[in-house]
Tab-separated table of C-alpha atoms in Angstrom:
chain	number	residue	atom	x	y	z
A	26	MET	CA	170.117	24.302	23.262
A	27	ALA	CA	167.793	25.031	25.576
A	28	ASP	CA	170.303	25.342	28.599
A	29	GLU	CA	172.415	27.808	25.970
A	30	THR	CA	171.743	31.422	26.703
A	31	LEU	CA	172.566	32.290	23.137
A	32	ASP	CA	172.211	30.436	20.717
A	33	ARG	CA	174.507	31.703	18.170
A	34	THR	CA	173.806	29.540	14.834
A	35	ALA	CA	170.964	31.686	14.880
A	36	LEU	CA	172.056	34.301	14.445
A	37	THR	CA	173.444	32.766	11.796
A	38	VAL	CA	170.459	32.266	10.068
A	39	LEU	CA	169.104	35.637	10.940
A	40	LEU	CA	171.847	36.854	8.912
A	41	ASP	CA	171.295	34.431	5.884
A	42	THR	CA	167.423	35.250	6.475
A	43	VAL	CA	167.587	39.424	6.162
A	44	GLY	CA	170.134	39.517	3.309
A	45	ASP	CA	173.475	39.476	5.201
A	46	ASP	CA	172.691	42.887	6.388
A	47	ARG	CA	175.126	43.496	9.211
A	48	GLU	CA	173.917	46.501	9.703
A	49	PHE	CA	169.552	45.783	9.808
A	50	LEU	CA	170.543	42.773	12.746
A	51	SER	CA	171.978	44.733	15.116
A	52	GLU	CA	168.549	47.140	14.454
A	53	LEU	CA	166.625	44.834	15.259
A	54	ILE	CA	168.876	43.531	17.760
A	55	GLU	CA	168.307	46.918	19.111
A	56	THR	CA	164.130	46.692	18.846
A	57	TYR	CA	164.010	43.231	20.282
A	58	LEU	CA	166.053	44.461	23.391
A	59	ALA	CA	164.313	47.876	23.838
A	60	ASP	CA	160.869	45.982	23.256
A	61	GLY	CA	161.951	44.310	25.925
A	62	PRO	CA	160.880	46.006	29.034
A	63	ALA	CA	157.163	46.568	28.049
A	64	LEU	CA	157.043	43.176	27.352
A	65	PHE	CA	157.845	42.705	31.257
A	66	VAL	CA	155.439	45.504	32.751
A	67	GLU	CA	152.683	43.318	30.675
A	68	LEU	CA	153.816	39.751	32.333
A	69	ARG	CA	153.791	42.017	35.578
A	70	GLY	CA	150.783	43.678	35.123
A	71	GLY	CA	148.605	40.792	33.930
A	72	LEU	CA	150.084	38.808	37.055
A	73	ALA	CA	149.165	41.466	39.395
A	74	SER	CA	145.686	42.248	37.786
A	75	GLY	CA	145.327	38.497	37.354
A	76	ASP	CA	144.418	39.458	33.392
A	77	VAL	CA	145.681	35.632	32.114
A	78	THR	CA	145.523	37.593	28.339
A	79	ALA	CA	147.630	39.774	28.890
A	80	VAL	CA	150.309	37.605	30.086
A	81	ARG	CA	149.524	34.562	27.438
A	82	ARG	CA	150.278	37.346	24.723
A	83	ALA	CA	152.965	38.698	26.010
A	84	ALA	CA	154.704	35.464	27.331
A	85	HIS	CA	154.112	34.480	23.193
A	86	THR	CA	155.312	37.650	21.764
A	87	LEU	CA	158.956	37.632	24.155
A	88	LYS	CA	158.934	33.385	23.359
A	89	SER	CA	158.780	33.881	19.557
A	90	THR	CA	161.343	37.052	18.761
A	91	SER	CA	163.822	35.895	22.236
A	92	ALA	CA	163.634	31.922	20.093
A	93	THR	CA	163.723	35.275	16.463
A	94	PHE	CA	167.835	35.802	18.220
A	95	GLY	CA	168.527	32.747	19.405
A	96	ALA	CA	168.371	33.657	23.192
A	97	MET	CA	166.683	29.551	23.332
A	98	ARG	CA	167.025	29.671	27.531
A	99	LEU	CA	164.889	32.765	27.532
A	100	ALA	CA	162.624	31.555	24.898
A	101	GLY	CA	162.013	27.787	26.916
A	102	LEU	CA	160.816	30.528	30.414
A	103	ALA	CA	158.417	32.414	28.155
A	104	ARG	CA	156.808	28.803	26.814
A	105	GLU	CA	156.665	28.125	30.245
A	106	ILE	CA	154.450	31.207	31.674
A	107	GLU	CA	152.857	31.506	28.167
A	108	THR	CA	151.719	27.480	28.805
A	109	ALA	CA	150.625	28.429	32.890
A	110	ALA	CA	148.606	31.109	31.923
A	111	ALA	CA	147.108	29.258	28.904
A	112	ASP	CA	146.617	26.325	31.117
A	113	ASP	CA	144.968	29.231	33.729
A	114	ASP	CA	147.595	28.315	36.662
A	115	LEU	CA	149.111	32.104	37.567
A	116	VAL	CA	150.500	30.810	41.016
A	117	ASP	CA	153.756	30.795	40.785
A	118	LEU	CA	154.995	32.514	37.908
A	119	GLY	CA	155.750	35.445	39.494
A	120	PRO	CA	159.785	33.794	40.539
A	121	ARG	CA	159.405	32.813	36.897
A	122	ILE	CA	158.937	36.505	35.267
A	123	GLU	CA	162.093	37.301	37.449
A	124	ALA	CA	163.947	34.227	36.125
A	125	ALA	CA	162.681	35.529	32.899
A	126	GLN	CA	163.966	39.520	33.231
A	127	ALA	CA	167.469	38.403	35.122
A	128	GLU	CA	167.731	35.914	31.499
A	129	PHE	CA	166.946	38.837	29.478
A	130	ASP	CA	169.061	40.907	31.014
A	131	LEU	CA	171.649	38.293	30.311
A	132	VAL	CA	170.978	37.957	26.962
A	133	GLY	CA	171.023	41.737	26.052
A	134	GLY	CA	175.053	41.951	26.927
A	135	GLN	CA	175.547	39.012	24.919
A	136	LEU	CA	173.876	39.289	21.897
A	137	ARG	CA	174.713	42.932	21.533
A	138	ALA	CA	178.435	40.829	21.567
A	139	ALA	CA	178.010	38.436	18.906
A	140	ALA	CA	176.064	41.284	16.477
A	141	GLU	CA	179.935	43.278	16.462
A	142	PRO	CA	181.282	42.609	12.586
A	143	GLY	CA	183.192	39.661	12.441
A	144	VAL	CA	181.112	37.757	15.349
A	145	ALA	CA	178.051	36.390	13.963
A	146	SER	CA	179.119	34.921	10.459
B	30	MET	CA	167.858	34.694	-8.540
B	31	SER	CA	164.821	34.074	-8.653
B	32	GLY	CA	161.942	33.294	-11.063
B	33	ALA	CA	158.577	34.185	-9.774
B	34	THR	CA	158.117	37.237	-7.215
B	35	GLY	CA	154.778	38.620	-5.977
B	36	ARG	CA	153.330	41.431	-3.623
B	37	ILE	CA	153.236	39.740	-0.461
B	38	LEU	CA	150.995	40.397	2.221
B	39	VAL	CA	152.057	40.300	6.206
B	40	ALA	CA	150.465	40.255	9.256
B	41	ASP	CA	151.517	40.004	12.112
B	42	ASP	CA	151.001	41.729	15.718
B	43	THR	CA	154.897	41.732	15.978
B	44	ALA	CA	156.754	44.233	14.246
B	45	LEU	CA	159.864	43.010	14.661
B	46	ASN	CA	158.587	39.676	12.630
B	47	ARG	CA	156.888	42.005	9.989
B	48	SER	CA	160.103	44.289	9.930
B	49	ILE	CA	162.237	40.465	9.022
B	50	LEU	CA	159.748	39.122	6.755
B	51	ASP	CA	159.663	42.766	4.596
B	52	ARG	CA	163.100	42.643	4.505
B	53	ALA	CA	163.513	39.403	3.729
B	54	LEU	CA	161.060	38.762	0.960
B	55	ARG	CA	161.919	42.262	-0.060
B	56	ALA	CA	165.704	40.544	-0.317
B	57	GLN	CA	164.450	38.042	-2.700
B	58	GLY	CA	162.715	39.640	-4.869
B	59	HIS	CA	159.069	40.311	-3.352
B	60	GLU	CA	156.297	43.566	-3.016
B	61	VAL	CA	155.558	43.889	0.713
B	62	ILE	CA	152.329	45.072	2.334
B	63	GLU	CA	152.113	44.970	6.185
B	64	ALA	CA	149.419	44.577	8.181
B	65	GLU	CA	149.206	44.861	12.335
B	66	ASN	CA	146.239	42.480	12.491
B	67	GLY	CA	143.639	40.449	10.802
B	68	ARG	CA	141.191	42.988	10.385
B	69	ILE	CA	143.570	45.728	8.798
B	70	ALA	CA	145.140	42.157	6.358
B	71	LEU	CA	141.086	41.268	5.086
B	72	GLU	CA	140.737	45.368	4.922
B	73	ILE	CA	143.891	45.406	2.139
B	74	LEU	CA	143.235	42.696	0.485
B	75	ARG	CA	139.092	43.815	0.323
B	76	ALA	CA	140.545	46.778	-1.177
B	77	ALA	CA	143.310	45.743	-3.368
B	78	GLY	CA	141.811	44.640	-6.403
B	79	ASP	CA	144.740	45.875	-9.689
B	80	PRO	CA	147.836	44.612	-9.005
B	81	PRO	CA	145.943	41.648	-6.569
B	82	ILE	CA	148.497	39.857	-3.275
B	83	ASP	CA	149.236	37.223	-4.301
B	84	ILE	CA	149.915	34.953	-0.761
B	85	VAL	CA	149.327	36.141	1.824
B	86	LEU	CA	151.742	34.824	5.838
B	87	LEU	CA	149.486	35.015	7.976
B	88	ASP	CA	150.173	34.816	11.877
B	89	ILE	CA	147.481	33.287	13.972
B	90	GLU	CA	148.102	34.829	17.808
B	91	MET	CA	147.557	38.526	16.941
B	92	PRO	CA	144.880	40.654	18.566
B	93	GLU	CA	141.317	41.492	18.001
B	94	MET	CA	141.321	39.630	14.535
B	95	ASP	CA	143.397	36.618	15.123
B	96	GLY	CA	144.894	34.402	12.198
B	97	TYR	CA	141.860	31.500	12.105
B	98	GLU	CA	139.109	34.117	11.833
B	99	THR	CA	140.858	35.997	9.165
B	100	LEU	CA	141.348	32.388	7.501
B	101	ARG	CA	138.152	31.516	8.013
B	102	ARG	CA	136.586	35.321	6.297
B	103	ILE	CA	138.920	34.673	3.274
B	104	LYS	CA	138.056	30.760	3.017
B	105	ALA	CA	134.332	32.899	3.445
B	106	ASP	CA	135.072	35.306	1.128
B	107	PRO	CA	134.188	34.112	-2.962
B	108	ASP	CA	136.912	36.671	-4.322
B	109	LEU	CA	139.345	36.010	-1.597
B	110	ARG	CA	139.175	31.793	-1.825
B	111	ASP	CA	141.661	30.757	-3.691
B	112	LEU	CA	143.719	33.681	-2.376
B	113	PRO	CA	146.772	31.358	-1.318
B	114	VAL	CA	147.501	31.812	3.036
B	115	ILE	CA	150.932	30.240	4.669
B	116	VAL	CA	150.473	30.343	8.132
B	117	ILE	CA	153.029	31.260	10.811
B	118	SER	CA	153.573	28.893	12.989
B	119	ALA	CA	156.351	28.177	16.016
B	120	VAL	CA	157.846	24.939	15.546
B	121	ASP	CA	155.526	24.101	18.972
B	122	GLU	CA	152.144	24.929	17.884
B	123	LEU	CA	152.523	22.541	15.106
B	124	ALA	CA	149.186	21.666	16.624
B	125	SER	CA	147.418	25.095	15.117
B	126	VAL	CA	149.013	24.599	11.461
B	127	VAL	CA	147.233	21.619	10.922
B	128	ARG	CA	143.836	23.673	12.473
B	129	CYS	CA	144.619	25.941	10.016
B	130	ILE	CA	145.631	23.730	7.097
B	131	GLU	CA	142.272	22.347	7.586
B	132	MET	CA	140.286	25.529	7.553
B	133	GLY	CA	141.642	25.416	3.615
B	134	ALA	CA	145.955	27.059	4.766
B	135	ALA	CA	148.113	26.503	1.652
B	136	ASP	CA	151.695	25.859	3.844
B	137	TYR	CA	153.144	26.977	7.033
B	138	LEU	CA	156.471	28.771	7.847
B	139	PRO	CA	158.024	27.481	10.975
B	140	LYS	CA	159.474	30.561	13.624
B	141	PRO	CA	162.182	31.509	13.236
B	142	PHE	CA	162.568	32.437	10.271
B	143	GLU	CA	164.541	30.725	8.086
B	144	GLY	CA	165.506	32.619	4.281
B	145	ALA	CA	165.631	29.305	2.561
B	146	ILE	CA	162.667	27.657	3.935
B	147	LEU	CA	160.635	30.983	3.516
B	148	ARG	CA	162.307	31.373	-0.504
B	149	ALA	CA	161.037	27.932	-0.893
B	150	ARG	CA	156.926	28.154	0.725
B	151	VAL	CA	156.509	31.647	-0.898
B	152	GLU	CA	157.762	30.098	-4.622
B	153	ALA	CA	155.813	26.761	-4.045
B	154	SER	CA	152.503	29.474	-3.145
B	155	LEU	CA	152.702	31.938	-5.913
B	156	THR	CA	153.444	29.040	-8.559
B	157	ALA	CA	150.464	27.346	-7.871
B	158	LYS	CA	148.870	30.829	-7.077
B	159	ARG	CA	150.276	31.531	-11.317
B	160	LEU	CA	149.141	28.536	-12.437
B	161	ARG	CA	145.426	29.309	-10.926
B	162	ASP	CA	145.617	31.876	-12.214
B	163	ALA	CA	146.450	30.663	-15.944
B	164	GLU	CA	143.408	28.029	-15.617
B	165	ARG	CA	140.892	30.538	-14.783
B	166	GLY	CA	141.884	32.656	-18.000
B	167	LEU	CA	142.051	29.632	-19.863
B	168	LEU	CA	138.668	28.012	-18.235
B	169	GLN	CA	136.912	31.912	-19.539
B	170	THR	CA	138.901	31.113	-23.145
B	171	ILE	CA	136.917	27.813	-23.651
B	172	GLU	CA	134.027	29.220	-21.878
B	173	ARG	CA	133.940	32.270	-24.487
B	174	GLN	CA	134.943	30.058	-27.908
B	175	ARG	CA	131.352	27.245	-26.244
B	176	THR	CA	128.988	30.218	-26.583
B	177	GLU	CA	130.369	31.383	-29.641
B	178	LEU	CA	130.407	27.629	-31.323
B	179	ALA	CA	126.791	27.015	-29.532
B	180	ARG	CA	125.944	29.213	-32.747
B	181	PHE	CA	126.840	28.269	-35.233
B	182	LEU	CA	127.271	24.723	-34.565
B	183	SER	CA	123.826	22.167	-32.997
B	184	PRO	CA	124.184	22.558	-29.966
B	185	GLN	CA	125.295	18.977	-29.150
B	186	VAL	CA	127.989	19.312	-31.665
B	187	GLY	CA	129.653	22.597	-29.535
B	188	ALA	CA	128.736	20.548	-26.402
B	189	LEU	CA	131.258	17.227	-28.290
B	190	ILE	CA	133.677	19.711	-28.954
B	191	SER	CA	133.970	21.056	-25.596
B	192	SER	CA	133.872	16.992	-23.910
B	193	PRO	CA	137.380	14.931	-22.677
B	194	ASP	CA	136.772	12.494	-25.177
B	195	GLY	CA	135.526	15.714	-28.186
B	196	GLU	CA	139.276	14.019	-30.160
B	197	ALA	CA	137.786	10.051	-30.016
B	198	LEU	CA	134.605	10.615	-31.696
B	199	LEU	CA	135.635	13.629	-33.338
B	200	ALA	CA	138.766	11.937	-35.083
B	201	GLY	CA	135.738	8.950	-36.542
B	202	HIS	CA	133.170	6.064	-34.432
B	203	ARG	CA	130.418	3.439	-35.637
B	204	ARG	CA	127.406	3.310	-34.993
B	205	PRO	CA	123.898	3.154	-35.354
B	206	VAL	CA	121.583	6.063	-35.837
B	207	THR	CA	118.520	7.797	-37.207
B	208	ALA	CA	118.599	10.214	-39.632
B	209	VAL	CA	115.735	11.835	-40.605
B	210	PHE	CA	115.943	14.114	-44.302
B	211	CYS	CA	113.316	16.390	-44.931
B	212	ASP	CA	112.408	19.381	-47.531
B	213	LEU	CA	109.396	21.830	-49.147
B	214	ARG	CA	107.349	20.393	-51.740
B	215	GLY	CA	107.396	22.578	-54.831
B	216	PHE	CA	109.851	25.279	-53.240
B	217	THR	CA	112.703	25.486	-56.603
B	218	PRO	CA	109.662	26.990	-58.256
B	219	PHE	CA	108.315	29.055	-55.462
B	220	SER	CA	112.075	30.874	-54.769
B	221	GLU	CA	112.244	31.538	-58.407
B	222	GLY	CA	108.883	32.928	-58.866
B	223	ALA	CA	108.321	34.360	-55.634
B	224	ALA	CA	110.561	37.813	-53.965
B	225	PRO	CA	113.396	37.448	-52.496
B	226	GLU	CA	112.532	38.619	-49.107
B	227	GLU	CA	109.590	37.281	-49.086
B	228	VAL	CA	111.642	33.025	-49.501
B	229	LEU	CA	113.570	34.611	-46.873
B	230	GLY	CA	110.490	35.163	-44.458
B	231	VAL	CA	109.584	32.098	-44.883
B	232	LEU	CA	112.309	30.056	-45.079
B	233	ARG	CA	112.437	31.355	-41.526
B	234	ASP	CA	110.006	31.150	-40.208
B	235	TYR	CA	110.766	26.746	-41.517
B	236	HIS	CA	113.959	27.547	-40.135
B	237	ARG	CA	112.830	28.448	-36.278
B	238	ALA	CA	109.743	26.155	-36.403
B	239	MET	CA	111.464	22.711	-37.107
B	240	GLY	CA	114.854	24.241	-35.134
B	241	GLU	CA	112.554	23.797	-32.398
B	242	GLU	CA	111.316	21.136	-32.825
B	243	ILE	CA	115.305	19.640	-33.302
B	244	VAL	CA	115.991	20.862	-30.006
B	245	ALA	CA	112.592	19.386	-28.468
B	246	ASN	CA	113.095	15.898	-29.175
B	247	GLY	CA	116.607	16.570	-28.729
B	248	GLY	CA	118.350	15.833	-32.484
B	249	THR	CA	121.852	17.008	-34.147
B	250	LEU	CA	121.564	19.039	-37.227
B	251	GLU	CA	123.842	18.165	-39.581
B	252	HIS	CA	123.426	20.091	-41.839
B	253	PHE	CA	120.826	22.625	-43.676
B	254	ALA	CA	120.771	24.047	-47.380
B	255	GLY	CA	118.236	25.813	-48.516
B	256	ASP	CA	114.800	24.109	-47.273
B	257	GLY	CA	116.792	20.872	-47.098
B	258	MET	CA	117.693	19.594	-43.628
B	259	LEU	CA	119.892	16.133	-42.254
B	260	VAL	CA	118.752	16.108	-38.711
B	261	PHE	CA	120.113	12.464	-36.978
B	262	PHE	CA	119.571	10.631	-33.454
B	263	ASN	CA	121.399	8.229	-30.529
B	264	ASP	CA	125.248	10.580	-32.345
B	265	PRO	CA	126.707	12.183	-30.153
B	266	ILE	CA	124.537	11.394	-27.718
B	267	GLU	CA	123.664	8.155	-27.038
B	268	GLN	CA	119.808	7.519	-27.312
B	269	PRO	CA	118.306	4.480	-26.672
B	270	ASP	CA	114.924	5.556	-27.894
B	271	HIS	CA	116.833	7.220	-31.387
B	272	VAL	CA	113.701	6.302	-33.572
B	273	ALA	CA	110.551	6.652	-31.451
B	274	ARG	CA	111.988	10.346	-30.729
B	275	ALA	CA	112.786	10.411	-35.055
B	276	VAL	CA	109.447	9.869	-35.890
B	277	ARG	CA	108.356	11.840	-33.094
B	278	MET	CA	110.243	15.324	-35.020
B	279	ALA	CA	108.604	13.974	-38.541
B	280	VAL	CA	105.137	14.402	-37.198
B	281	ALA	CA	105.850	17.340	-35.134
B	282	MET	CA	106.994	19.631	-37.891
B	283	ARG	CA	104.685	18.164	-40.356
B	284	ARG	CA	101.790	20.217	-37.739
B	285	ARG	CA	104.378	23.217	-37.249
B	286	PHE	CA	104.087	23.060	-40.772
B	287	ASP	CA	100.605	22.637	-41.359
B	288	ALA	CA	100.138	25.484	-38.611
B	289	LEU	CA	102.793	28.102	-41.053
B	290	ARG	CA	101.230	27.924	-43.847
B	291	PRO	CA	97.922	29.402	-43.999
B	292	SER	CA	100.529	32.814	-42.961
B	293	TRP	CA	102.558	32.581	-45.467
B	294	PRO	CA	101.908	34.492	-48.829
B	295	GLU	CA	100.006	32.928	-51.357
B	296	ARG	CA	102.349	31.125	-53.332
B	297	GLY	CA	104.050	29.801	-50.102
B	298	ARG	CA	100.962	28.344	-49.661
B	299	GLU	CA	100.924	25.815	-51.913
B	300	LEU	CA	104.562	24.394	-50.854
B	301	GLY	CA	104.694	20.855	-49.588
B	302	PHE	CA	106.832	19.193	-46.059
B	303	GLY	CA	107.960	15.806	-46.899
B	304	VAL	CA	110.417	13.930	-44.471
B	305	GLY	CA	112.594	10.512	-44.335
B	306	VAL	CA	113.000	9.088	-41.710
B	307	ALA	CA	115.711	5.693	-41.563
B	308	GLU	CA	117.382	3.820	-39.421
B	309	GLY	CA	120.875	2.397	-39.979
B	310	HIS	CA	124.773	1.900	-38.805
B	311	ALA	CA	126.979	5.391	-40.564
B	312	THR	CA	130.265	6.216	-40.122
B	313	MET	CA	130.366	9.638	-37.639
B	314	GLY	CA	133.495	11.324	-37.043
B	315	ARG	CA	134.798	15.254	-38.966
B	316	ILE	CA	134.556	15.513	-42.905
B	317	GLY	CA	136.287	18.502	-44.418
B	318	PHE	CA	139.152	20.936	-45.038
B	319	GLU	CA	141.571	22.447	-42.814
B	320	GLY	CA	139.565	25.637	-42.438
B	321	ARG	CA	136.669	24.510	-42.685
B	322	TYR	CA	135.200	21.263	-40.820
B	323	ASP	CA	131.504	20.278	-40.718
B	324	TYR	CA	130.625	17.083	-38.076
B	325	ALA	CA	129.017	14.932	-40.265
B	326	ALA	CA	127.637	10.990	-40.368
B	327	VAL	CA	128.554	9.335	-43.415
B	328	GLY	CA	126.589	5.586	-44.815
B	329	THR	CA	123.420	4.209	-46.776
B	330	VAL	CA	121.544	4.660	-44.091
B	331	VAL	CA	121.901	9.086	-44.894
B	332	ILE	CA	121.266	8.466	-48.343
B	333	MET	CA	118.432	6.834	-47.342
B	334	ALA	CA	116.305	9.024	-45.792
B	335	SER	CA	116.832	11.609	-48.408
B	336	ARG	CA	115.696	9.749	-50.867
B	337	LEU	CA	112.526	8.121	-49.340
B	338	SER	CA	112.236	12.454	-48.307
B	339	SER	CA	112.097	12.903	-51.887
B	340	ASP	CA	109.816	10.292	-52.914
B	341	ALA	CA	107.599	11.168	-49.798
B	342	ALA	CA	104.520	12.941	-51.359
B	343	SER	CA	103.418	16.416	-49.645
B	344	GLY	CA	102.408	15.944	-46.150
B	345	GLN	CA	104.076	11.695	-45.896
B	346	ILE	CA	106.981	10.786	-43.554
B	347	LEU	CA	108.298	7.577	-45.795
B	348	LEU	CA	110.786	5.327	-43.370
B	349	ASN	CA	112.839	2.534	-43.988
B	350	ARG	CA	112.038	-1.261	-42.735
B	351	ARG	CA	114.681	-0.654	-39.725
B	352	ALA	CA	113.045	2.802	-38.479
B	353	PHE	CA	109.496	1.111	-38.919
B	354	ALA	CA	110.009	-1.727	-36.936
B	355	ALA	CA	111.852	-0.707	-33.846
B	356	VAL	CA	108.292	1.825	-33.404
B	357	GLN	CA	105.094	0.222	-35.460
B	358	ASP	CA	104.250	-0.163	-31.732
B	359	LEU	CA	103.820	3.317	-31.175
B	360	VAL	CA	102.531	5.115	-34.480
B	361	ASP	CA	99.434	4.587	-37.051
B	362	GLY	CA	101.191	3.790	-39.643
B	363	ARG	CA	100.903	0.842	-43.209
B	364	SER	CA	103.396	-0.412	-45.682
B	365	VAL	CA	102.912	1.587	-49.742
B	366	GLY	CA	104.968	-0.967	-51.058
B	367	ASP	CA	108.627	-1.463	-52.152
B	368	LEU	CA	109.974	1.491	-53.895
B	369	SER	CA	112.788	1.612	-56.454
B	370	LEU	CA	115.105	4.432	-55.123
B	371	LYS	CA	117.873	6.469	-56.410
B	372	GLY	CA	121.231	4.820	-55.870
B	373	PHE	CA	119.645	1.666	-54.381
B	374	SER	CA	119.715	-1.607	-56.467
B	375	ARG	CA	116.544	-3.071	-55.685
B	376	PRO	CA	113.466	-2.030	-54.559
B	377	VAL	CA	113.095	-1.419	-50.917
B	378	PRO	CA	109.944	-1.825	-48.137
B	379	VAL	CA	108.875	1.921	-48.107
B	380	PHE	CA	106.152	2.443	-44.487
B	381	GLU	CA	104.967	5.799	-43.906
B	382	VAL	CA	103.599	7.446	-40.604
B	383	LEU	CA	99.647	8.436	-40.130
B	384	ASP	CA	99.980	10.199	-36.837
B	385	LEU	CA	101.477	9.342	-33.296
B	386	VAL	CA	99.495	6.246	-31.290
B	387	GLU	CA	100.507	7.834	-27.345
B	388	PRO	CA	99.390	5.808	-24.655
B	389	ALA	CA	96.461	7.851	-24.053
B	390	THR	CA	95.438	7.750	-27.413
B	391	ARG	CA	95.680	4.225	-27.357
B	392	LEU	CA	93.390	4.007	-24.681
B	393	ALA	CA	91.166	6.497	-26.441
B	394	GLY	CA	91.027	4.680	-29.465
B	395	GLY	CA	90.420	1.964	-27.116
B	396	VAL	CA	87.549	2.403	-25.131
B	397	ARG	CA	85.385	3.989	-28.369
B	398	SER	CA	86.213	0.684	-30.425
B	399	HIS	CA	84.159	-1.194	-27.722
B	400	VAL	CA	81.500	1.686	-28.017
């Protein structure tokens, strides 16, 4: 499951949780995708200035929201970043952040496709 | 869809999480208020009076004030500490959940959210909250009743009725008690001859003074009728020294009576005070009928105390043999012979107490006797 870009059962659960409102689900996905770039700005900025707290917080949010939408591989990458930041270890974080960015770009397309009517149910 | 709905405060710094919870909780019929960090959540909680917030869903990782600090402050606030707090936590963060439960959180909600789990956790906490609220209301009612009862009943009986084993004691039990009956000599002619306000004034003084001595010695006032009072000891609260308490009270009552009498109007000064003290078994419990019950003592010991009081001369304290045997080391007393008491087939040995011989007095008396 951790290797999957998108775990569709998570989307089904989310749709059920918000009262089967497909339109609202699409709004949530758009909010998630729109919030992403700001999180990556924080990750990169925090890494550059050595602000471990900023990196940890941004990674924590990315992990949590990605898991909500079933973006399990991205959630896993974000957790690694969060753990490293919590351990004060910013070495090697650059490549991980870029890997997360690439995964996030991949997730975007798949999420929008999955949210089309008739797919995520 | 579900029974209980409430006002729920969602404290989470991630707008996306708040949106999902808001939508999910509203779909389940709840009212939702959002806070983006712990500080704002506390402000809302303290401002929300009526209707109050029923549950807080609390994220742990938040800027400004995180979940731990918010939880700590909620639990430290007497007005908020009973509020159920459900901690929001990812499954890989269960260590922080344990910490929050130890700090007083009611439950936790795993992330990502699932409608069914959310519903179950919220309803469980809501039910607990409703029960606690109902319980608090009930406690207030009981406290009010207890206060009211205390004004009509003796404190011991009031406390008994409110106690967990009250029903069993009220249903009836038999135990040794000391019954004390006291009344005024010459009260009937006084009440017929004196002005009503004089009669009531004398009774008021008398009841107040005697009442203070009953309370001071831990007696249970069973009833008073005009000038007559029946007090018993060793019930409902057990008192190993019940006879000594009764005799100390009788002596104190006599002293109070002697001090009061000179202040009364002329006719009142002719009144006398007599006491009967008897020890023996009695049946204690609730007697009466629907609408009017009394907590009463039934048995020969009660009749004996009443007859001894009738036979007592003014200022005299009479005891039956069992009562005298229990206190003879504590009192200066003597036998007054066998008396024929109304209702008793054979003459009864009766004793009188002249005064108390408390340890200090006894020592002083001893020294004097050597001089």
